[in-house]
Coordinates of C-alpha atoms in Angstrom, one line a residue:
M1 CA 272.4 193.1 134.0
I2 CA 274.2 193.4 130.6
E3 CA 273.0 197.0 130.3
A4 CA 274.5 197.7 133.8
I5 CA 277.8 196.2 132.8
A6 CA 277.8 198.2 129.6
Q7 CA 277.1 201.4 131.6
I8 CA 280.1 200.7 133.8
G9 CA 282.3 200.0 130.8
K10 CA 281.2 203.2 129.2
I11 CA 282.0 205.3 132.2
V12 CA 285.4 203.7 132.6
L13 CA 286.3 204.3 129.0
E14 CA 285.1 207.9 129.1
K15 CA 287.4 208.5 132.1
Q16 CA 290.3 207.1 130.1
G17 CA 289.4 209.4 127.3
E18 CA 288.8 206.6 124.9
G19 CA 285.8 207.5 122.8
S20 CA 286.0 205.5 119.5
V21 CA 285.7 201.8 119.1
V22 CA 289.2 201.6 117.7
D23 CA 290.6 203.5 120.8
Q24 CA 289.0 200.9 123.1
L25 CA 290.6 198.0 121.2
V26 CA 294.1 199.3 120.8
E27 CA 296.6 197.8 123.4
N28 CA 299.6 199.5 124.9
P29 CA 302.6 197.4 123.8
G30 CA 304.8 198.9 126.5
Y31 CA 307.9 198.9 124.3
P32 CA 310.2 202.0 124.3
A33 CA 311.1 202.0 120.6
C34 CA 309.7 201.3 117.2
V35 CA 311.2 200.7 113.7
L36 CA 309.0 201.8 110.9
V37 CA 308.9 200.7 107.3
A38 CA 308.0 203.8 105.3
V39 CA 305.8 203.3 102.2
R40 CA 304.3 205.7 99.7
A41 CA 301.1 204.6 98.0
D42 CA 298.4 206.2 95.8
E43 CA 294.8 205.2 95.1
E44 CA 295.8 203.4 91.8
G45 CA 297.8 200.9 93.7
N46 CA 301.3 202.3 93.0
V47 CA 303.5 201.8 96.0
V48 CA 307.1 202.6 96.7
W49 CA 309.4 201.7 99.7
E50 CA 311.0 204.9 101.0
G51 CA 313.2 203.4 103.7
C52 CA 313.1 202.6 107.4
E53 CA 313.3 204.8 110.5
I54 CA 313.5 204.3 114.3
E55 CA 311.8 206.4 116.9
G56 CA 310.9 206.4 120.6
C57 CA 307.4 205.3 121.3
G58 CA 306.5 207.8 124.1
S59 CA 303.0 207.7 125.6
D60 CA 301.1 208.0 122.3
Y61 CA 301.0 204.3 121.6
K62 CA 297.6 204.2 119.9
K63 CA 299.1 205.5 116.6
Y64 CA 300.7 202.1 116.0
L65 CA 297.4 200.3 116.2
F66 CA 298.8 197.5 118.2
R67 CA 296.7 194.5 119.4
S68 CA 298.3 191.2 120.0
G69 CA 296.9 188.1 118.3
S70 CA 297.8 184.4 118.3
S71 CA 301.4 183.6 119.2
R72 CA 301.7 181.5 116.1
G73 CA 299.9 183.8 113.7
A74 CA 299.6 187.5 112.8
N75 CA 298.3 190.3 115.1
Y76 CA 295.3 192.4 114.3
S77 CA 297.5 194.9 112.6
P78 CA 301.0 194.7 111.0
T79 CA 302.5 196.1 114.2
A80 CA 304.3 193.6 116.4
K81 CA 306.8 193.2 119.1
I82 CA 310.1 192.1 117.6
T83 CA 311.5 188.7 118.7
T84 CA 313.9 188.1 115.9
I85 CA 313.6 190.6 113.1
E86 CA 313.4 187.9 110.3
N87 CA 310.7 185.9 112.0
T88 CA 308.7 188.9 113.1
Y89 CA 308.8 190.5 109.6
E90 CA 307.7 187.2 107.9
Q91 CA 305.1 186.1 110.4
K92 CA 303.6 189.3 111.9
V93 CA 304.1 191.8 109.0
I94 CA 303.9 189.9 105.7
G95 CA 301.7 187.3 107.5
W96 CA 299.1 190.0 108.4
F97 CA 298.9 191.2 104.8
R98 CA 298.4 187.6 103.6
T99 CA 295.5 187.1 106.1
V100 CA 293.8 190.4 105.2
T101 CA 294.1 190.2 101.4
R102 CA 292.5 186.7 101.6
K103 CA 289.5 188.2 103.4
M104 CA 289.3 191.8 102.1
D105 CA 289.6 192.8 98.5
H106 CA 291.6 196.0 98.9
P107 CA 294.1 196.9 96.0
V108 CA 296.3 199.1 98.1
L109 CA 296.8 196.5 100.8
R110 CA 297.5 193.9 98.1
A111 CA 300.1 196.2 96.5
I112 CA 301.8 196.9 99.8
E113 CA 302.0 193.1 100.5
Q114 CA 303.7 192.5 97.1
L115 CA 306.1 195.3 97.7
L116 CA 307.1 194.0 101.2
V117 CA 307.7 190.6 99.7
Q118 CA 309.8 191.9 96.7
K119 CA 311.9 194.2 98.9
K120 CA 312.2 191.8 101.8
E121 CA 316.0 191.4 101.9
A122 CA 316.7 195.1 101.4
I123 CA 314.1 196.0 104.1
L124 CA 315.5 193.5 106.5
Q125 CA 319.0 194.7 106.0
E126 CA 318.1 198.3 106.8
L127 CA 316.0 197.2 109.8
R128 CA 319.0 195.3 111.2
E129 CA 321.1 198.4 110.8
K130 CA 318.5 200.6 112.6
L131 CA 318.1 198.1 115.4
S132 CA 321.8 197.7 116.0
L133 CA 321.9 201.3 117.1
S134 CA 319.5 200.7 120.0
T135 CA 319.4 198.3 122.9
D136 CA 315.7 199.0 123.7
R137 CA 313.0 196.5 123.0
S138 CA 311.4 197.5 119.8
L139 CA 308.2 197.2 117.8
I140 CA 307.9 197.0 114.1
S141 CA 305.2 198.9 112.2
L142 CA 304.5 200.8 109.0
K143 CA 304.1 204.4 107.9
I144 CA 302.0 205.1 104.9
N145 CA 302.5 208.4 103.1
G146 CA 304.0 209.7 106.4
S147 CA 301.0 208.7 108.5
Y148 CA 300.8 206.1 111.2
L149 CA 298.5 203.1 110.9
Y150 CA 295.9 204.6 113.2
D151 CA 295.4 207.4 110.7
C152 CA 295.0 205.2 107.6
E153 CA 291.5 204.1 107.0
P154 CA 292.2 200.8 105.2
F155 CA 294.2 199.6 108.2
R156 CA 291.6 200.8 110.7
D157 CA 288.9 199.0 108.8
A158 CA 291.0 195.8 108.5
F159 CA 291.8 196.1 112.2
L160 CA 288.1 196.2 113.2
H161 CA 287.2 193.5 110.8
L162 CA 289.8 191.1 112.3
V163 CA 288.9 191.9 115.9
H164 CA 285.2 191.4 115.3
E165 CA 285.5 188.7 112.7
K166 CA 284.1 185.9 114.9
D167 CA 281.2 188.0 116.3
M168 CA 280.4 189.3 112.8
E169 CA 279.4 185.8 111.7
L170 CA 275.9 186.6 112.8
S171 CA 275.2 190.3 112.1
A172 CA 272.8 192.6 110.4
R173 CA 273.0 196.1 109.0
D174 CA 270.9 199.2 109.9
Q175 CA 269.3 197.8 113.0
V176 CA 268.5 199.0 116.5
C177 CA 271.0 198.0 119.3
A178 CA 269.4 196.4 122.3
I179 CA 271.8 198.2 124.7
C180 CA 271.9 201.8 123.6
G181 CA 268.6 201.8 121.7
E182 CA 270.1 203.6 118.7
R183 CA 270.0 202.5 115.1
K184 CA 273.5 201.5 114.0
D185 CA 275.2 200.5 110.8
T186 CA 276.1 197.0 112.1
V187 CA 274.7 195.0 115.0
I188 CA 276.1 191.5 116.0
G189 CA 274.0 188.6 117.2
K190 CA 276.7 186.4 118.8
L191 CA 278.0 188.3 121.8
S192 CA 281.0 186.4 123.1
V193 CA 281.8 188.5 126.2
F194 CA 279.8 186.1 128.4
R195 CA 279.8 182.4 127.7
F196 CA 276.5 181.6 129.3
Y197 CA 274.9 183.1 126.2
T198 CA 275.2 180.5 123.4
L199 CA 273.4 179.8 120.1
D200 CA 274.8 176.3 119.7
K201 CA 271.3 174.7 119.8
P202 CA 268.3 175.6 117.5
G203 CA 266.1 175.9 120.6
F204 CA 268.2 178.9 121.8
I205 CA 267.2 180.9 118.7
T206 CA 263.9 182.6 118.6
G207 CA 261.9 183.2 115.4
G208 CA 262.0 179.9 113.7
F209 CA 265.3 178.5 114.9
D210 CA 267.1 180.1 112.0
E211 CA 270.7 180.8 113.0
A212 CA 271.1 183.4 110.3
K213 CA 268.5 185.5 112.1
A214 CA 269.9 184.9 115.6
W215 CA 271.0 188.5 115.8
R216 CA 267.3 189.2 116.5
N217 CA 267.7 187.5 119.9
Y218 CA 270.0 190.2 121.3
P219 CA 271.4 192.8 118.7
V220 CA 274.4 194.7 120.0
C221 CA 276.3 197.4 118.2
L222 CA 280.1 197.4 118.1
S223 CA 280.4 200.4 120.5
C224 CA 278.2 198.7 123.1
K225 CA 280.1 195.5 122.7
A226 CA 283.3 197.4 123.6
H227 CA 281.5 198.9 126.6
I228 CA 280.4 195.4 127.7
E229 CA 284.0 194.0 127.3
E230 CA 285.5 196.9 129.3
G231 CA 282.7 196.6 131.9
R232 CA 283.3 193.0 132.4
K233 CA 287.0 193.6 132.9
F234 CA 286.2 196.2 135.6
V235 CA 283.7 194.0 137.3
E236 CA 286.1 191.0 137.4
S237 CA 288.9 193.2 138.7
H238 CA 287.1 195.3 141.3
L239 CA 283.7 193.7 142.1
H240 CA 284.4 190.1 142.3
Y241 CA 284.0 188.3 145.7
R242 CA 284.1 184.8 147.1
F243 CA 281.1 183.5 149.1
Y244 CA 281.3 180.1 150.9
G245 CA 282.4 178.1 147.9
F246 CA 280.7 180.4 145.3
S247 CA 282.0 183.2 143.2
Y248 CA 279.8 186.3 142.8
F249 CA 279.9 189.7 141.3
V250 CA 278.3 192.8 142.7
I251 CA 277.1 195.0 139.8
P252 CA 275.9 198.5 140.6
T253 CA 273.1 199.6 138.4
L254 CA 272.0 203.2 137.6
L255 CA 268.3 203.6 138.3
I256 CA 267.8 207.3 137.5
P257 CA 270.0 209.7 135.6
A258 CA 270.6 211.8 138.7
G259 CA 272.5 208.8 140.2
K260 CA 275.3 209.0 137.6
D261 CA 277.4 211.1 139.9
V262 CA 277.0 208.5 142.7
L263 CA 278.0 205.7 140.3
D264 CA 281.0 207.7 139.1
E265 CA 282.1 208.2 142.7
L266 CA 281.6 204.6 143.5
L267 CA 283.7 203.4 140.5
Q268 CA 286.4 205.9 141.4
Y269 CA 286.5 204.6 144.9
L270 CA 286.9 201.1 143.7
T271 CA 289.6 202.1 141.3
D272 CA 291.7 204.4 143.5
G273 CA 290.8 203.4 147.1
K274 CA 289.0 205.4 149.7
K275 CA 288.7 208.9 148.3
D276 CA 285.9 211.3 149.0
I277 CA 283.6 208.4 149.7
R278 CA 280.6 208.9 151.9
V279 CA 281.2 206.2 154.4
H280 CA 280.0 206.7 157.9
Q281 CA 282.4 204.3 159.4
E282 CA 286.1 203.8 158.9
Q283 CA 285.9 200.0 158.4
A284 CA 283.0 198.8 156.5
D285 CA 281.9 195.2 157.3
S286 CA 279.5 192.7 155.7
F287 CA 277.1 190.0 156.4
M288 CA 278.1 188.2 153.1
T289 CA 281.5 187.1 154.2
T290 CA 283.9 187.6 157.2
E291 CA 285.6 190.4 155.2
E292 CA 284.3 193.7 154.1
D293 CA 282.8 194.1 150.6
L294 CA 280.8 196.6 148.6
L295 CA 277.6 196.0 150.6
G296 CA 279.2 197.7 153.7
L297 CA 279.5 200.9 151.6
M298 CA 276.2 200.7 149.8
Q299 CA 274.1 200.9 153.0
D300 CA 275.0 204.6 153.2
Y301 CA 273.7 205.4 149.7
D302 CA 270.3 206.5 148.5
N303 CA 268.1 204.5 146.1
S304 CA 269.5 206.1 143.0
L305 CA 271.5 202.9 142.5
S306 CA 270.6 199.3 142.9
L307 CA 272.8 196.2 143.0
Q308 CA 272.7 193.0 141.1
L309 CA 274.4 189.9 142.6
L310 CA 275.5 187.5 139.9
F311 CA 276.6 184.0 141.1
L312 CA 278.5 182.6 138.2
Q313 CA 280.1 179.1 137.9
K314 CA 282.9 178.5 135.5
I315 CA 283.6 175.0 134.2
Q316 CA 286.5 175.1 131.9
S317 CA 285.5 177.5 129.1
A318 CA 281.8 177.3 129.9
E319 CA 279.9 179.6 132.3
R320 CA 276.7 179.0 134.1
I321 CA 274.5 181.4 136.1
L322 CA 273.7 179.8 139.4
L323 CA 271.7 182.8 140.7
L324 CA 271.0 186.3 139.7
I325 CA 269.5 188.6 142.4
E326 CA 268.3 191.8 140.8
D327 CA 267.3 195.2 142.1
V328 CA 268.7 195.1 145.6
L329 CA 268.3 198.7 146.9
P330 CA 270.6 200.4 149.4
S331 CA 267.6 200.8 151.7
R332 CA 267.3 197.0 151.8
I333 CA 271.0 196.6 152.5
S334 CA 270.6 199.0 155.3
E335 CA 267.7 197.0 156.7
L336 CA 269.9 193.8 156.6
F337 CA 272.8 195.6 158.5
Q338 CA 270.3 196.7 161.1
A339 CA 269.1 193.1 161.4
K340 CA 272.7 191.9 161.8
K341 CA 273.3 194.4 164.6
A342 CA 270.1 193.5 166.4
T343 CA 270.9 189.8 166.3
E344 CA 274.5 190.3 167.6
S345 CA 273.2 192.5 170.5
L346 CA 270.7 189.8 171.5
L347 CA 273.1 186.8 171.5
Y348 CA 276.7 188.0 171.7
R349 CA 278.8 190.6 173.4
E350 CA 279.8 193.6 171.2
G351 CA 282.4 192.7 168.6
D352 CA 282.2 189.0 169.5
H353 CA 281.0 186.6 166.8
P354 CA 279.8 189.2 164.2
F355 CA 276.9 187.7 162.3
H356 CA 277.4 186.8 158.7
F357 CA 276.0 184.2 156.2
G358 CA 278.6 181.7 157.4
F359 CA 276.2 181.0 160.3
L360 CA 273.6 180.0 157.7
R361 CA 276.1 178.0 155.6
T362 CA 276.8 175.8 158.7
F363 CA 273.4 174.1 158.2
F364 CA 273.5 173.8 154.4
R365 CA 276.4 171.5 153.6
P366 CA 278.5 172.4 150.6
G367 CA 277.9 170.2 147.6
V368 CA 274.7 168.8 149.1
Y369 CA 272.4 171.7 149.9
D370 CA 273.9 174.4 147.7
K371 CA 270.6 175.0 145.9
Y372 CA 268.7 175.6 149.2
F373 CA 271.5 177.8 150.5
L374 CA 271.4 180.1 147.4
Q375 CA 267.6 180.1 147.6
V376 CA 267.7 181.5 151.2
V377 CA 270.3 184.1 150.1
E378 CA 268.0 185.2 147.3
Y379 CA 265.0 185.3 149.7
V380 CA 266.9 187.4 152.2
F381 CA 267.8 190.1 149.6
Q382 CA 264.4 190.1 148.0
K383 CA 262.6 190.0 151.3
K384 CA 260.5 186.9 150.3
P385 CA 258.9 185.0 153.1
L386 CA 260.1 181.6 154.4
S387 CA 258.8 179.5 157.3
I388 CA 260.6 177.9 160.3
S389 CA 259.4 174.5 159.0
F390 CA 261.7 175.0 156.0
F391 CA 264.8 175.5 158.2
A392 CA 264.1 173.0 161.0
P393 CA 265.2 169.9 159.1
F394 CA 268.5 171.5 158.2
F395 CA 269.1 172.8 161.7
M396 CA 268.4 169.5 163.3
E397 CA 270.5 167.5 161.0
Q398 CA 273.6 169.3 162.2
L399 CA 272.5 169.6 165.8
R400 CA 271.8 165.9 166.1
A401 CA 275.2 165.1 164.6
D402 CA 276.9 167.0 167.4
F403 CA 274.5 166.1 170.1
Y404 CA 276.1 162.6 170.6
D405 CA 279.3 164.3 171.8
Y406 CA 277.6 166.8 174.1
E407 CA 277.5 164.3 177.0
A408 CA 281.3 164.0 176.7
G409 CA 281.7 167.7 177.1
D410 CA 282.0 168.8 173.4
W411 CA 280.6 172.3 172.9
S412 CA 279.9 172.0 169.2
F413 CA 276.2 171.4 169.9
V414 CA 275.9 174.4 172.1
N415 CA 277.7 176.7 169.6
K416 CA 275.7 175.5 166.6
T417 CA 272.4 175.8 168.5
R418 CA 273.4 179.4 169.2
Q419 CA 274.2 179.9 165.5
A420 CA 270.8 178.5 164.5
L421 CA 269.1 180.8 166.9
A422 CA 271.1 183.7 165.5
V423 CA 269.9 182.8 162.0
V424 CA 266.3 182.7 163.1
L425 CA 266.6 186.1 164.8
F426 CA 268.4 187.6 161.8
L427 CA 265.7 186.3 159.4
E428 CA 263.0 187.6 161.7
Q429 CA 264.6 191.1 161.9
A430 CA 265.1 191.0 158.1
G431 CA 261.4 190.3 157.5
V432 CA 262.0 186.9 155.9
L433 CA 260.7 184.9 158.8
V434 CA 257.4 186.2 159.9
R435 CA 257.3 186.8 163.7
K436 CA 254.3 184.7 164.8
G437 CA 254.6 185.7 168.4
E438 CA 253.6 189.3 167.9
K439 CA 250.6 189.2 170.3
A440 CA 251.4 190.0 173.9
V441 CA 252.3 187.0 176.0
Q442 CA 251.2 187.2 179.6
G443 CA 253.1 185.8 182.6
K444 CA 256.6 185.9 184.0
F445 CA 258.3 184.9 180.7
A446 CA 256.6 187.6 178.6
Q447 CA 259.8 189.6 178.3
L448 CA 261.8 186.6 177.2
F449 CA 259.4 185.5 174.5
D450 CA 259.1 189.1 173.3
A451 CA 262.9 189.2 172.7
Y452 CA 263.6 185.6 171.5
G453 CA 260.3 183.9 170.9
G454 CA 259.1 185.3 167.6
Q455 CA 258.2 181.8 166.5
L456 CA 256.8 180.7 169.9
E457 CA 253.2 181.8 169.4
S458 CA 251.5 178.8 170.8
P459 CA 251.4 177.3 174.3
E460 CA 252.9 174.0 173.1
K461 CA 255.9 175.7 171.6
Q462 CA 256.4 177.8 174.7
A463 CA 256.1 174.7 176.9
V464 CA 258.7 172.8 174.8
F465 CA 261.1 175.8 174.9
L466 CA 260.8 176.0 178.7
L467 CA 261.1 172.3 179.2
G468 CA 264.4 172.4 177.2
A469 CA 265.6 175.1 179.7
L470 CA 264.6 173.0 182.7
T471 CA 266.3 170.0 181.3
Q472 CA 269.5 171.9 180.8
M473 CA 269.4 173.0 184.4
L474 CA 269.2 169.4 185.4
L475 CA 272.1 168.5 183.1
D476 CA 274.2 171.3 184.7
I477 CA 273.5 169.9 188.1
Q478 CA 274.5 166.4 186.9
Q479 CA 277.7 167.8 185.5
Q480 CA 278.5 169.6 188.7
K481 CA 277.8 166.6 191.0
R482 CA 278.9 163.7 188.8
G483 CA 281.2 165.2 186.2
S484 CA 278.9 163.9 183.4
K485 CA 275.4 164.3 182.0
P486 CA 273.8 160.8 181.8
F487 CA 270.3 162.2 181.5
V488 CA 271.2 163.2 177.9
K489 CA 270.3 159.6 176.9
Q490 CA 266.7 160.3 177.9
L491 CA 266.5 162.9 175.1
M492 CA 266.4 160.2 172.4
G493 CA 269.1 161.9 170.3
L494 CA 266.7 164.9 169.9
K495 CA 264.1 162.9 168.0
M496 CA 261.4 163.2 170.6
D497 CA 257.7 163.4 169.4
Q498 CA 254.8 164.9 171.3
K499 CA 254.3 161.9 173.5
A500 CA 258.0 161.7 174.4
I501 CA 258.2 165.4 175.2
K502 CA 255.2 165.3 177.5
G503 CA 256.6 162.2 179.2
L504 CA 259.9 164.0 179.8
L505 CA 258.6 166.5 182.3
P506 CA 258.0 164.0 185.2
K507 CA 261.4 162.4 184.5
V508 CA 263.2 165.7 184.8
I509 CA 261.3 166.5 188.1
G510 CA 262.0 163.0 189.4
K511 CA 265.7 163.3 188.7
L512 CA 266.0 166.7 190.3
E513 CA 264.3 165.3 193.4
E514 CA 266.9 162.4 193.4
Y515 CA 269.7 165.0 193.5
E516 CA 267.8 166.9 196.2
S517 CA 267.9 169.9 193.9
Y518 CA 264.2 170.4 193.1
Y519 CA 264.3 174.0 194.3
A520 CA 261.5 176.5 194.3
S521 CA 262.7 178.0 191.0
H522 CA 262.5 174.6 189.3
R523 CA 259.1 174.0 190.8
Q524 CA 257.8 177.3 189.4
L525 CA 259.2 176.5 186.0
A526 CA 257.7 173.0 186.1
E527 CA 254.3 174.5 187.1
E528 CA 254.5 176.9 184.1
I529 CA 255.3 174.1 181.7
S530 CA 252.4 172.0 183.1
H531 CA 250.0 175.0 182.7
L532 CA 251.1 175.5 179.1
F533 CA 250.7 171.7 178.3
L534 CA 247.2 171.9 179.6
S535 CA 246.5 175.0 177.6
S536 CA 247.8 173.5 174.3
S537 CA 245.7 171.7 171.7
P538 CA 245.4 167.9 172.0
R539 CA 247.3 167.3 168.8
W540 CA 250.2 169.5 168.1
K541 CA 250.7 170.6 164.5
L542 CA 254.5 170.4 164.8
S543 CA 257.0 168.2 163.1
V544 CA 259.5 166.3 165.1
D545 CA 262.3 168.5 163.8
E546 CA 260.5 171.7 164.9
L547 CA 259.7 170.3 168.3
N548 CA 263.3 169.4 169.0
F549 CA 264.6 172.6 167.6
Y550 CA 262.5 174.6 170.1
F551 CA 263.7 172.2 172.8
A552 CA 267.3 172.8 171.8
C553 CA 266.8 176.6 171.8
G554 CA 265.4 176.3 175.4
M555 CA 268.5 174.4 176.4
N556 CA 270.7 177.0 174.9
L557 CA 268.9 179.9 176.6
S558 CA 268.4 178.2 180.0
W559 CA 270.6 180.9 181.5
K560 CA 268.1 183.5 180.5
V561 CA 265.2 181.5 181.9
K562 CA 267.2 181.0 185.1
E563 CA 267.7 184.8 185.5
I564 CA 264.0 185.4 185.2
V565 CA 263.1 182.7 187.7
A566 CA 265.8 184.0 190.1
N567 CA 264.5 187.5 189.9
K568 CA 261.0 186.4 190.7
E569 CA 262.3 184.6 193.8
E570 CA 264.1 187.7 195.0
K571 CA 261.0 189.8 194.6

């Protein structure tokens, strides 16, 4: 993952024309003018103040070597934005020399510091005069022997030293970088770009728990560190999404060198908007959220790239990886979009209720089942198998909670049952839930079980499903004739076991007869259920949750069952 982020950062910096480490660290101050203190110095440490000058900054801001530091301390170079000239000169210019000469033994820098202190009043007087001629916001910087700070090696070295000072606490010389694989003068061992990587406990350090040798854990050269920093900025700006209470990053990863053009194109698209992008549809959608994201685009790509999904939790200054899904290929994303479309076509009208992971999140309560929810997300992308017995308890917890209001006419139970069914169909299509009902089912309901009954491979499951449909037909008749559904109480809050399920069939038949509504279609359905009960094993290997989930699915799809029975009657 870190290599992928460094690759992104390297491409971004190359496009910006910033090749050296110093280039990558210099900031644009955005001020239109700069006053310069001109100094002449030789290698023996002889320095002379030559006066002050003011100039327009233009677009070549790097020559000033500006990078902001602490608001109460010096910057990383003696270039600073002027607030009041006296304070800025004292704190940001002389203050920078004080900081550097304490840490670096450089005679020229020490001599310049002494000069700036000795000539302070004269320099300030001339600076005031120069600034009085301009109303623009101005920087203050130095010129040494007619050169800007960027071109003076002692200032460049000091600049790099200060920027990397904290990271250089654990470093080594002449070692191989873990990112680029090249031998470099300096590698650091305490990469601070991501805060989930820490060395604050001996157990985090390999090779004898010796902190001085912690660079061996993950040696990174200064160039690659800059690439990682830039890559993280890009990822946070353009590849950061929200996902049902979680924050995640989508990180494209180059798999083969030939895919670099594709990665370039993708990053360009993310930076500039839709430009020369190979999207087959105007509006990309997603199954991750209700809004479009990068996945909608990636389904059209070949497998020269892969994606990594990083779910990261920030708690104050700390970061914790909740989940990292690696090596998700575009071909897998394409499969998931096909599964999404197949699910929608089976259960909803076109454009109505587009399927997304929010359907799944309905059954995994935030803050309670987050771990299981993320596990399912990982299994979906990695195409790892799960069973219906895993999902049934989560489905039924929500369905039972809404079932009590179903008698009063609340439709939450119906809608959630449809969502649960959509989740099952999506997971089947995505290859996560193995379709058990692959073998051909004989009889009048063969077509229905082929489309919806991937988990209904046994006679007892099919019987429970059809009994749910017959029960719903009775409830519809009650609602029509009485304006209520009192038979709901016979369903035991959807906690029926095998004995209760089998005992329900004669109750449903009896109630239909009471309403004088036990028509031929109901009789055919009841006969089919009885036949399946007799064909089933004496002891069903089904949990109560699974039994009642299949029953609820039958209730929800009773209109499909009714259509089949009606067609048979007509024939």
